[in-house]
Amino acid sequence: GENVEQHPSTLSVQEGDSAVIKCTYSDSASNYFPWYKQELGKRPQLIIDIRSNVGEKKDQRIAVTLNKTAKHFSLHITETQPEDSAVYFCAASIGAGKSTFGDGTTLTVKP
Amino acid sequence: GAVVSQHPSWVICKSGTSVKIECRSLDFQATTMFWYRQFPKQSLMLMATSNEGSKATYEQGVEKDKFLINHASLTLSTLTVTSAHPEDSSFYICSASSDKGNTEAFFGQGTRLTVV
């Protein structure tokens, strides 16, 4: 089955700096890669996603890149703010919404 | 986006009893629903995939007789934790997909189960 590895497990940055989280996946059939932000005790919130026919996608301060050949994808957050502090999960999906999640990254943005 | 409602949001039960958790898609027909379990400070682990009108497909290591899943309609799936034990205490989250070629799944708000 699919295996998703996520790094780093914790990330601390100063407000205004950029944060980068990286994930690799194993199944070349995966074609959808969502990123979620989860606050304590709440549901994962989709923040950005990318499909396998696209190499990069950006939405304001958030961007995601995908390298299909290398089977890795990354989340980039620029101009970080304290409210960006949360746990971030990457996921890989073959279809119909079934996702394999990475282990998560706890991002702390220091004011 | 589509709305998925999960109920209850939290439940405390005694060891040995059963607990039912409901997952409803409110504004779309969910051909497929997924049940995840999340232990504190860990990732979401897929437990099972349920398709309307058919038996659920369980992930390796998940006991199908302990975690009963029913997907009787296109808008409702239920997860029943039978003979619950303290080690079953966890955050259970469902997600639903309309299966229309869009692979995005929509999450319920989760259920915090505590078995005492």
PDB file of C-alpha atoms in Angstrom:
ATOM      1  CA  GLY A   1       0.000   0.000   0.000  1.00  0.00           C
ATOM      2  CA  GLU A   2       0.871   3.669  -0.018  1.00  0.00           C
ATOM      3  CA  ASN A   3       3.458   5.000   2.421  1.00  0.00           C
ATOM      4  CA  VAL A   4       3.821   8.718   3.083  1.00  0.00           C
ATOM      5  CA  GLU A   5       6.764  10.168   4.960  1.00  0.00           C
ATOM      6  CA  GLN A   6       6.711  13.719   6.270  1.00  0.00           C
ATOM      7  CA  HIS A   7       9.517  15.938   7.561  1.00  0.00           C
ATOM      8  CA  PRO A   8      10.219  17.657   9.829  1.00  0.00           C
ATOM      9  CA  SER A   9       8.066  16.482  12.713  1.00  0.00           C
ATOM     10  CA  THR A  10       8.429  19.859  14.426  1.00  0.00           C
ATOM     11  CA  LEU A  11       9.252  23.245  12.968  1.00  0.00           C
ATOM     12  CA  SER A  12       9.701  26.525  14.783  1.00  0.00           C
ATOM     13  CA  VAL A  13      10.039  29.804  12.893  1.00  0.00           C
ATOM     14  CA  GLN A  14       9.945  33.500  13.649  1.00  0.00           C
ATOM     15  CA  GLU A  15       6.930  35.454  12.552  1.00  0.00           C
ATOM     16  CA  GLY A  16       7.434  36.658   8.996  1.00  0.00           C
ATOM     17  CA  ASP A  17       9.804  33.854   8.052  1.00  0.00           C
ATOM     18  CA  SER A  18       8.978  31.066   5.622  1.00  0.00           C
ATOM     19  CA  ALA A  19       8.180  27.478   6.560  1.00  0.00           C
ATOM     20  CA  VAL A  20       8.710  24.434   4.360  1.00  0.00           C
ATOM     21  CA  ILE A  21       7.351  20.948   4.994  1.00  0.00           C
ATOM     22  CA  LYS A  22       8.318  18.034   2.770  1.00  0.00           C
ATOM     23  CA  CYS A  23       6.639  14.720   2.014  1.00  0.00           C
ATOM     24  CA  THR A  24       7.492  11.684  -0.038  1.00  0.00           C
ATOM     25  CA  TYR A  25       5.155   8.950  -1.223  1.00  0.00           C
ATOM     26  CA  SER A  26       5.708   5.456  -2.509  1.00  0.00           C
ATOM     27  CA  ASP A  27       2.828   4.603  -4.842  1.00  0.00           C
ATOM     28  CA  SER A  28       3.276   6.074  -8.310  1.00  0.00           C
ATOM     29  CA  ALA A  29      -0.479   5.640  -8.864  1.00  0.00           C
ATOM     30  CA  SER A  30      -1.273   8.370  -6.324  1.00  0.00           C
ATOM     31  CA  ASN A  31      -2.697  11.338  -8.169  1.00  0.00           C
ATOM     32  CA  TYR A  32      -4.035  13.738  -5.577  1.00  0.00           C
ATOM     33  CA  PHE A  33      -2.047  15.388  -2.797  1.00  0.00           C
ATOM     34  CA  PRO A  34      -3.913  17.459  -0.219  1.00  0.00           C
ATOM     35  CA  TRP A  35      -2.435  19.384   2.691  1.00  0.00           C
ATOM     36  CA  TYR A  36      -4.369  19.808   5.903  1.00  0.00           C
ATOM     37  CA  LYS A  37      -4.085  22.065   8.907  1.00  0.00           C
ATOM     38  CA  GLN A  38      -5.394  20.616  12.141  1.00  0.00           C
ATOM     39  CA  GLU A  39      -5.911  22.468  15.368  1.00  0.00           C
ATOM     40  CA  LEU A  40      -6.199  20.581  18.624  1.00  0.00           C
ATOM     41  CA  GLY A  41      -9.405  18.562  18.866  1.00  0.00           C
ATOM     42  CA  LYS A  42     -10.720  19.696  15.500  1.00  0.00           C
ATOM     43  CA  ARG A  43     -11.143  18.188  12.076  1.00  0.00           C
ATOM     44  CA  PRO A  44      -8.400  18.483   9.467  1.00  0.00           C
ATOM     45  CA  GLN A  45      -8.928  21.569   7.329  1.00  0.00           C
ATOM     46  CA  LEU A  46      -7.905  21.432   3.681  1.00  0.00           C
ATOM     47  CA  ILE A  47      -5.585  24.356   2.969  1.00  0.00           C
ATOM     48  CA  ILE A  48      -4.327  23.499  -0.489  1.00  0.00           C
ATOM     49  CA  ASP A  49      -4.159  20.528  -2.812  1.00  0.00           C
ATOM     50  CA  ILE A  50      -2.448  19.553  -6.027  1.00  0.00           C
ATOM     51  CA  ARG A  51      -3.166  16.988  -8.666  1.00  0.00           C
ATOM     52  CA  SER A  52      -0.592  14.904 -10.455  1.00  0.00           C
ATOM     53  CA  ASN A  53      -0.889  16.784 -13.731  1.00  0.00           C
ATOM     54  CA  VAL A  54       0.271  20.019 -12.087  1.00  0.00           C
ATOM     55  CA  GLY A  55       3.754  20.863 -10.821  1.00  0.00           C
ATOM     56  CA  GLU A  56       2.991  23.854  -8.641  1.00  0.00           C
ATOM     57  CA  LYS A  57       0.030  25.637  -7.153  1.00  0.00           C
ATOM     58  CA  LYS A  58      -0.169  28.816  -5.131  1.00  0.00           C
ATOM     59  CA  ASP A  59      -2.850  30.411  -3.003  1.00  0.00           C
ATOM     60  CA  GLN A  60      -1.791  33.688  -1.397  1.00  0.00           C
ATOM     61  CA  ARG A  61       0.869  32.819   1.212  1.00  0.00           C
ATOM     62  CA  ILE A  62       0.643  29.081   0.624  1.00  0.00           C
ATOM     63  CA  ALA A  63       2.180  27.109  -2.223  1.00  0.00           C
ATOM     64  CA  VAL A  64       2.636  23.449  -2.980  1.00  0.00           C
ATOM     65  CA  THR A  65       5.087  21.840  -5.396  1.00  0.00           C
ATOM     66  CA  LEU A  66       4.995  18.312  -6.754  1.00  0.00           C
ATOM     67  CA  ASN A  67       7.786  16.276  -8.324  1.00  0.00           C
ATOM     68  CA  LYS A  68       6.197  13.131  -9.709  1.00  0.00           C
ATOM     69  CA  THR A  69       9.453  11.627 -10.845  1.00  0.00           C
ATOM     70  CA  ALA A  70      10.983  11.852  -7.411  1.00  0.00           C
ATOM     71  CA  LYS A  71       7.637  11.201  -5.698  1.00  0.00           C
ATOM     72  CA  HIS A  72       7.846  14.134  -3.369  1.00  0.00           C
ATOM     73  CA  PHE A  73       5.786  17.218  -2.689  1.00  0.00           C
ATOM     74  CA  SER A  74       6.279  20.204  -0.447  1.00  0.00           C
ATOM     75  CA  LEU A  75       4.266  22.866   1.321  1.00  0.00           C
ATOM     76  CA  HIS A  76       5.617  26.399   1.465  1.00  0.00           C
ATOM     77  CA  ILE A  77       4.178  29.031   3.772  1.00  0.00           C
ATOM     78  CA  THR A  78       5.540  32.537   3.403  1.00  0.00           C
ATOM     79  CA  GLU A  79       5.243  35.492   5.780  1.00  0.00           C
ATOM     80  CA  THR A  80       4.207  33.198   8.607  1.00  0.00           C
ATOM     81  CA  GLN A  81       1.890  34.505  11.304  1.00  0.00           C
ATOM     82  CA  PRO A  82       1.227  33.199  14.843  1.00  0.00           C
ATOM     83  CA  GLU A  83      -2.175  31.929  13.702  1.00  0.00           C
ATOM     84  CA  ASP A  84      -0.398  29.591  11.290  1.00  0.00           C
ATOM     85  CA  SER A  85       0.713  27.586  14.337  1.00  0.00           C
ATOM     86  CA  ALA A  86      -0.925  24.151  14.116  1.00  0.00           C
ATOM     87  CA  VAL A  87      -0.253  20.592  13.025  1.00  0.00           C
ATOM     88  CA  TYR A  88       0.052  20.151   9.272  1.00  0.00           C
ATOM     89  CA  PHE A  89      -0.517  16.860   7.480  1.00  0.00           C
ATOM     90  CA  CYS A  90       0.283  15.902   3.942  1.00  0.00           C
ATOM     91  CA  ALA A  91      -1.610  13.093   2.278  1.00  0.00           C
ATOM     92  CA  ALA A  92      -1.526  11.059  -0.902  1.00  0.00           C
ATOM     93  CA  SER A  93      -4.599   9.695  -2.572  1.00  0.00           C
ATOM     94  CA  ILE A  94      -5.196   7.322  -5.458  1.00  0.00           C
ATOM     95  CA  GLY A  95      -8.801   8.249  -5.806  1.00  0.00           C
ATOM     96  CA  ALA A  96     -12.287   8.590  -4.393  1.00  0.00           C
ATOM     97  CA  GLY A  97     -11.069  10.413  -1.326  1.00  0.00           C
ATOM     98  CA  LYS A  98      -9.097   7.578   0.283  1.00  0.00           C
ATOM     99  CA  SER A  99      -5.962   9.161   1.650  1.00  0.00           C
ATOM    100  CA  THR A 100      -2.793   8.003   3.348  1.00  0.00           C
ATOM    101  CA  PHE A 101      -1.512  10.643   5.737  1.00  0.00           C
ATOM    102  CA  GLY A 102       1.975  11.644   6.746  1.00  0.00           C
ATOM    103  CA  ASP A 103       2.835  11.710  10.442  1.00  0.00           C
ATOM    104  CA  GLY A 104       2.308  15.435  10.744  1.00  0.00           C
ATOM    105  CA  THR A 105       4.427  18.529  11.398  1.00  0.00           C
ATOM    106  CA  THR A 106       3.877  20.725  14.417  1.00  0.00           C
ATOM    107  CA  LEU A 107       4.527  24.269  13.265  1.00  0.00           C
ATOM    108  CA  THR A 108       5.140  26.959  15.856  1.00  0.00           C
ATOM    109  CA  VAL A 109       5.359  30.563  14.729  1.00  0.00           C
ATOM    110  CA  LYS A 110       6.958  32.754  17.364  1.00  0.00           C
ATOM    111  CA  PRO A 111       5.784  36.356  17.506  1.00  0.00           C
TER     112      PRO A 111
ATOM    113  CA  GLY B   1     -17.473  23.107   0.106  1.00  0.00           C
ATOM    114  CA  ALA B   2     -19.592  20.122   1.002  1.00  0.00           C
ATOM    115  CA  VAL B   3     -20.716  19.605   4.589  1.00  0.00           C
ATOM    116  CA  VAL B   4     -20.211  16.439   6.602  1.00  0.00           C
ATOM    117  CA  SER B   5     -21.706  16.249  10.064  1.00  0.00           C
ATOM    118  CA  GLN B   6     -20.553  13.779  12.684  1.00  0.00           C
ATOM    119  CA  HIS B   7     -22.392  12.991  15.889  1.00  0.00           C
ATOM    120  CA  PRO B   8     -21.757  12.931  18.772  1.00  0.00           C
ATOM    121  CA  SER B   9     -18.772  15.255  19.055  1.00  0.00           C
ATOM    122  CA  TRP B  10     -17.744  13.569  22.268  1.00  0.00           C
ATOM    123  CA  VAL B  11     -18.876  10.563  24.283  1.00  0.00           C
ATOM    124  CA  ILE B  12     -17.861   8.863  27.494  1.00  0.00           C
ATOM    125  CA  CYS B  13     -18.840   5.255  27.982  1.00  0.00           C
ATOM    126  CA  LYS B  14     -18.162   2.457  30.410  1.00  0.00           C
ATOM    127  CA  SER B  15     -15.850  -0.379  29.505  1.00  0.00           C
ATOM    128  CA  GLY B  16     -17.737  -3.237  27.876  1.00  0.00           C
ATOM    129  CA  THR B  17     -20.509  -1.124  26.384  1.00  0.00           C
ATOM    130  CA  SER B  18     -21.025  -0.204  22.731  1.00  0.00           C
ATOM    131  CA  VAL B  19     -21.008   3.235  21.177  1.00  0.00           C
ATOM    132  CA  LYS B  20     -22.438   4.331  17.837  1.00  0.00           C
ATOM    133  CA  ILE B  21     -21.046   7.266  15.879  1.00  0.00           C
ATOM    134  CA  GLU B  22     -22.927   8.763  12.945  1.00  0.00           C
ATOM    135  CA  CYS B  23     -21.511  10.460   9.883  1.00  0.00           C
ATOM    136  CA  ARG B  24     -23.860  12.339   7.580  1.00  0.00           C
ATOM    137  CA  SER B  25     -23.293  14.143   4.307  1.00  0.00           C
ATOM    138  CA  LEU B  26     -25.698  17.069   4.441  1.00  0.00           C
ATOM    139  CA  ASP B  27     -25.656  18.473   0.942  1.00  0.00           C
ATOM    140  CA  PHE B  28     -24.308  15.765  -1.318  1.00  0.00           C
ATOM    141  CA  GLN B  29     -24.600  12.048  -1.859  1.00  0.00           C
ATOM    142  CA  ALA B  30     -21.625  10.232  -0.402  1.00  0.00           C
ATOM    143  CA  THR B  31     -20.942   7.126  -2.410  1.00  0.00           C
ATOM    144  CA  THR B  32     -17.946   6.388  -0.252  1.00  0.00           C
ATOM    145  CA  MET B  33     -17.200   7.177   3.374  1.00  0.00           C
ATOM    146  CA  PHE B  34     -14.007   6.642   5.295  1.00  0.00           C
ATOM    147  CA  TRP B  35     -13.430   6.123   8.982  1.00  0.00           C
ATOM    148  CA  TYR B  36     -10.175   7.238  10.591  1.00  0.00           C
ATOM    149  CA  ARG B  37      -8.814   6.972  14.101  1.00  0.00           C
ATOM    150  CA  GLN B  38      -6.383   9.449  15.558  1.00  0.00           C
ATOM    151  CA  PHE B  39      -4.544   8.902  18.830  1.00  0.00           C
ATOM    152  CA  PRO B  40      -3.101  11.941  20.661  1.00  0.00           C
ATOM    153  CA  LYS B  41      -0.214  13.559  18.809  1.00  0.00           C
ATOM    154  CA  GLN B  42      -0.435  11.011  16.025  1.00  0.00           C
ATOM    155  CA  SER B  43      -1.622  10.965  12.456  1.00  0.00           C
ATOM    156  CA  LEU B  44      -4.953   9.888  11.045  1.00  0.00           C
ATOM    157  CA  MET B  45      -5.021   6.161  10.431  1.00  0.00           C
ATOM    158  CA  LEU B  46      -7.580   4.773   8.022  1.00  0.00           C
ATOM    159  CA  MET B  47      -9.713   2.097   9.651  1.00  0.00           C
ATOM    160  CA  ALA B  48     -12.147   1.223   6.897  1.00  0.00           C
ATOM    161  CA  THR B  49     -13.800   2.290   3.688  1.00  0.00           C
ATOM    162  CA  SER B  50     -17.541   1.964   3.351  1.00  0.00           C
ATOM    163  CA  ASN B  51     -19.572   2.046   0.181  1.00  0.00           C
ATOM    164  CA  GLU B  52     -23.299   2.520   0.174  1.00  0.00           C
ATOM    165  CA  GLY B  53     -25.128  -0.774   0.163  1.00  0.00           C
ATOM    166  CA  SER B  54     -22.099  -3.031   0.479  1.00  0.00           C
ATOM    167  CA  LYS B  55     -19.813  -4.375   3.161  1.00  0.00           C
ATOM    168  CA  ALA B  56     -17.047  -2.177   4.438  1.00  0.00           C
ATOM    169  CA  THR B  57     -13.437  -2.821   3.542  1.00  0.00           C
ATOM    170  CA  TYR B  58     -11.241  -2.863   6.624  1.00  0.00           C
ATOM    171  CA  GLU B  59      -7.563  -1.978   6.781  1.00  0.00           C
ATOM    172  CA  GLN B  60      -5.110  -4.537   7.995  1.00  0.00           C
ATOM    173  CA  GLY B  61      -5.147  -4.898  11.765  1.00  0.00           C
ATOM    174  CA  VAL B  62      -8.621  -3.422  12.259  1.00  0.00           C
ATOM    175  CA  GLU B  63     -11.085  -5.888  13.774  1.00  0.00           C
ATOM    176  CA  LYS B  64     -14.260  -5.865  11.701  1.00  0.00           C
ATOM    177  CA  ASP B  65     -16.277  -7.513  14.475  1.00  0.00           C
ATOM    178  CA  LYS B  66     -15.270  -4.850  16.934  1.00  0.00           C
ATOM    179  CA  PHE B  67     -15.742  -1.840  14.675  1.00  0.00           C
ATOM    180  CA  LEU B  68     -19.046  -2.362  12.900  1.00  0.00           C
ATOM    181  CA  ILE B  69     -19.674  -0.112   9.933  1.00  0.00           C
ATOM    182  CA  ASN B  70     -22.992   0.371   8.223  1.00  0.00           C
ATOM    183  CA  HIS B  71     -23.544   2.542   5.145  1.00  0.00           C
ATOM    184  CA  ALA B  72     -27.224   2.046   4.538  1.00  0.00           C
ATOM    185  CA  SER B  73     -27.875   5.217   2.558  1.00  0.00           C
ATOM    186  CA  LEU B  74     -26.010   7.702   0.405  1.00  0.00           C
ATOM    187  CA  THR B  75     -25.990  10.224   3.237  1.00  0.00           C
ATOM    188  CA  LEU B  76     -25.341   8.175   6.357  1.00  0.00           C
ATOM    189  CA  SER B  77     -22.636   5.857   7.618  1.00  0.00           C
ATOM    190  CA  THR B  78     -22.339   4.627  11.183  1.00  0.00           C
ATOM    191  CA  LEU B  79     -19.426   3.240  13.157  1.00  0.00           C
ATOM    192  CA  THR B  80     -20.240   1.135  16.219  1.00  0.00           C
ATOM    193  CA  VAL B  81     -17.453   0.396  18.654  1.00  0.00           C
ATOM    194  CA  THR B  82     -18.524  -2.808  20.352  1.00  0.00           C
ATOM    195  CA  SER B  83     -17.408  -3.925  23.803  1.00  0.00           C
ATOM    196  CA  ALA B  84     -15.335  -0.798  24.158  1.00  0.00           C
ATOM    197  CA  HIS B  85     -12.154  -0.837  26.241  1.00  0.00           C
ATOM    198  CA  PRO B  86      -9.980   2.014  27.498  1.00  0.00           C
ATOM    199  CA  GLU B  87      -7.493   1.414  24.668  1.00  0.00           C
ATOM    200  CA  ASP B  88     -10.277   2.264  22.201  1.00  0.00           C
ATOM    201  CA  SER B  89     -10.304   5.805  23.550  1.00  0.00           C
ATOM    202  CA  SER B  90      -9.399   7.982  20.608  1.00  0.00           C
ATOM    203  CA  PHE B  91     -10.550  10.652  18.174  1.00  0.00           C
ATOM    204  CA  TYR B  92     -12.659   9.082  15.425  1.00  0.00           C
ATOM    205  CA  ILE B  93     -13.148  11.062  12.220  1.00  0.00           C
ATOM    206  CA  CYS B  94     -15.179  10.254   9.152  1.00  0.00           C
ATOM    207  CA  SER B  95     -14.800  11.668   5.682  1.00  0.00           C
ATOM    208  CA  ALA B  96     -17.037  11.427   2.664  1.00  0.00           C
ATOM    209  CA  SER B  97     -16.527  11.533  -1.054  1.00  0.00           C
ATOM    210  CA  SER B  98     -19.036  11.980  -3.821  1.00  0.00           C
ATOM    211  CA  ASP B  99     -16.880   9.880  -6.113  1.00  0.00           C
ATOM    212  CA  LYS B 100     -17.508  12.100  -9.113  1.00  0.00           C
ATOM    213  CA  GLY B 101     -13.903  12.055 -10.248  1.00  0.00           C
ATOM    214  CA  ASN B 102     -13.040  14.651  -7.648  1.00  0.00           C
ATOM    215  CA  THR B 103     -10.797  13.026  -5.139  1.00  0.00           C
ATOM    216  CA  GLU B 104     -11.317  15.585  -2.394  1.00  0.00           C
ATOM    217  CA  ALA B 105     -12.915  14.138   0.709  1.00  0.00           C
ATOM    218  CA  PHE B 106     -14.796  16.188   3.278  1.00  0.00           C
ATOM    219  CA  PHE B 107     -14.277  15.574   6.972  1.00  0.00           C
ATOM    220  CA  GLY B 108     -16.739  15.410   9.804  1.00  0.00           C
ATOM    221  CA  GLN B 109     -15.874  17.290  12.970  1.00  0.00           C
ATOM    222  CA  GLY B 110     -14.731  14.155  14.741  1.00  0.00           C
ATOM    223  CA  THR B 111     -15.850  12.262  17.838  1.00  0.00           C
ATOM    224  CA  ARG B 112     -13.781  12.123  20.995  1.00  0.00           C
ATOM    225  CA  LEU B 113     -14.420   8.717  22.589  1.00  0.00           C
ATOM    226  CA  THR B 114     -13.359   8.126  26.159  1.00  0.00           C
ATOM    227  CA  VAL B 115     -13.847   4.667  27.630  1.00  0.00           C
ATOM    228  CA  VAL B 116     -13.694   4.514  31.416  1.00  0.00           C
TER     229      VAL B 116
END
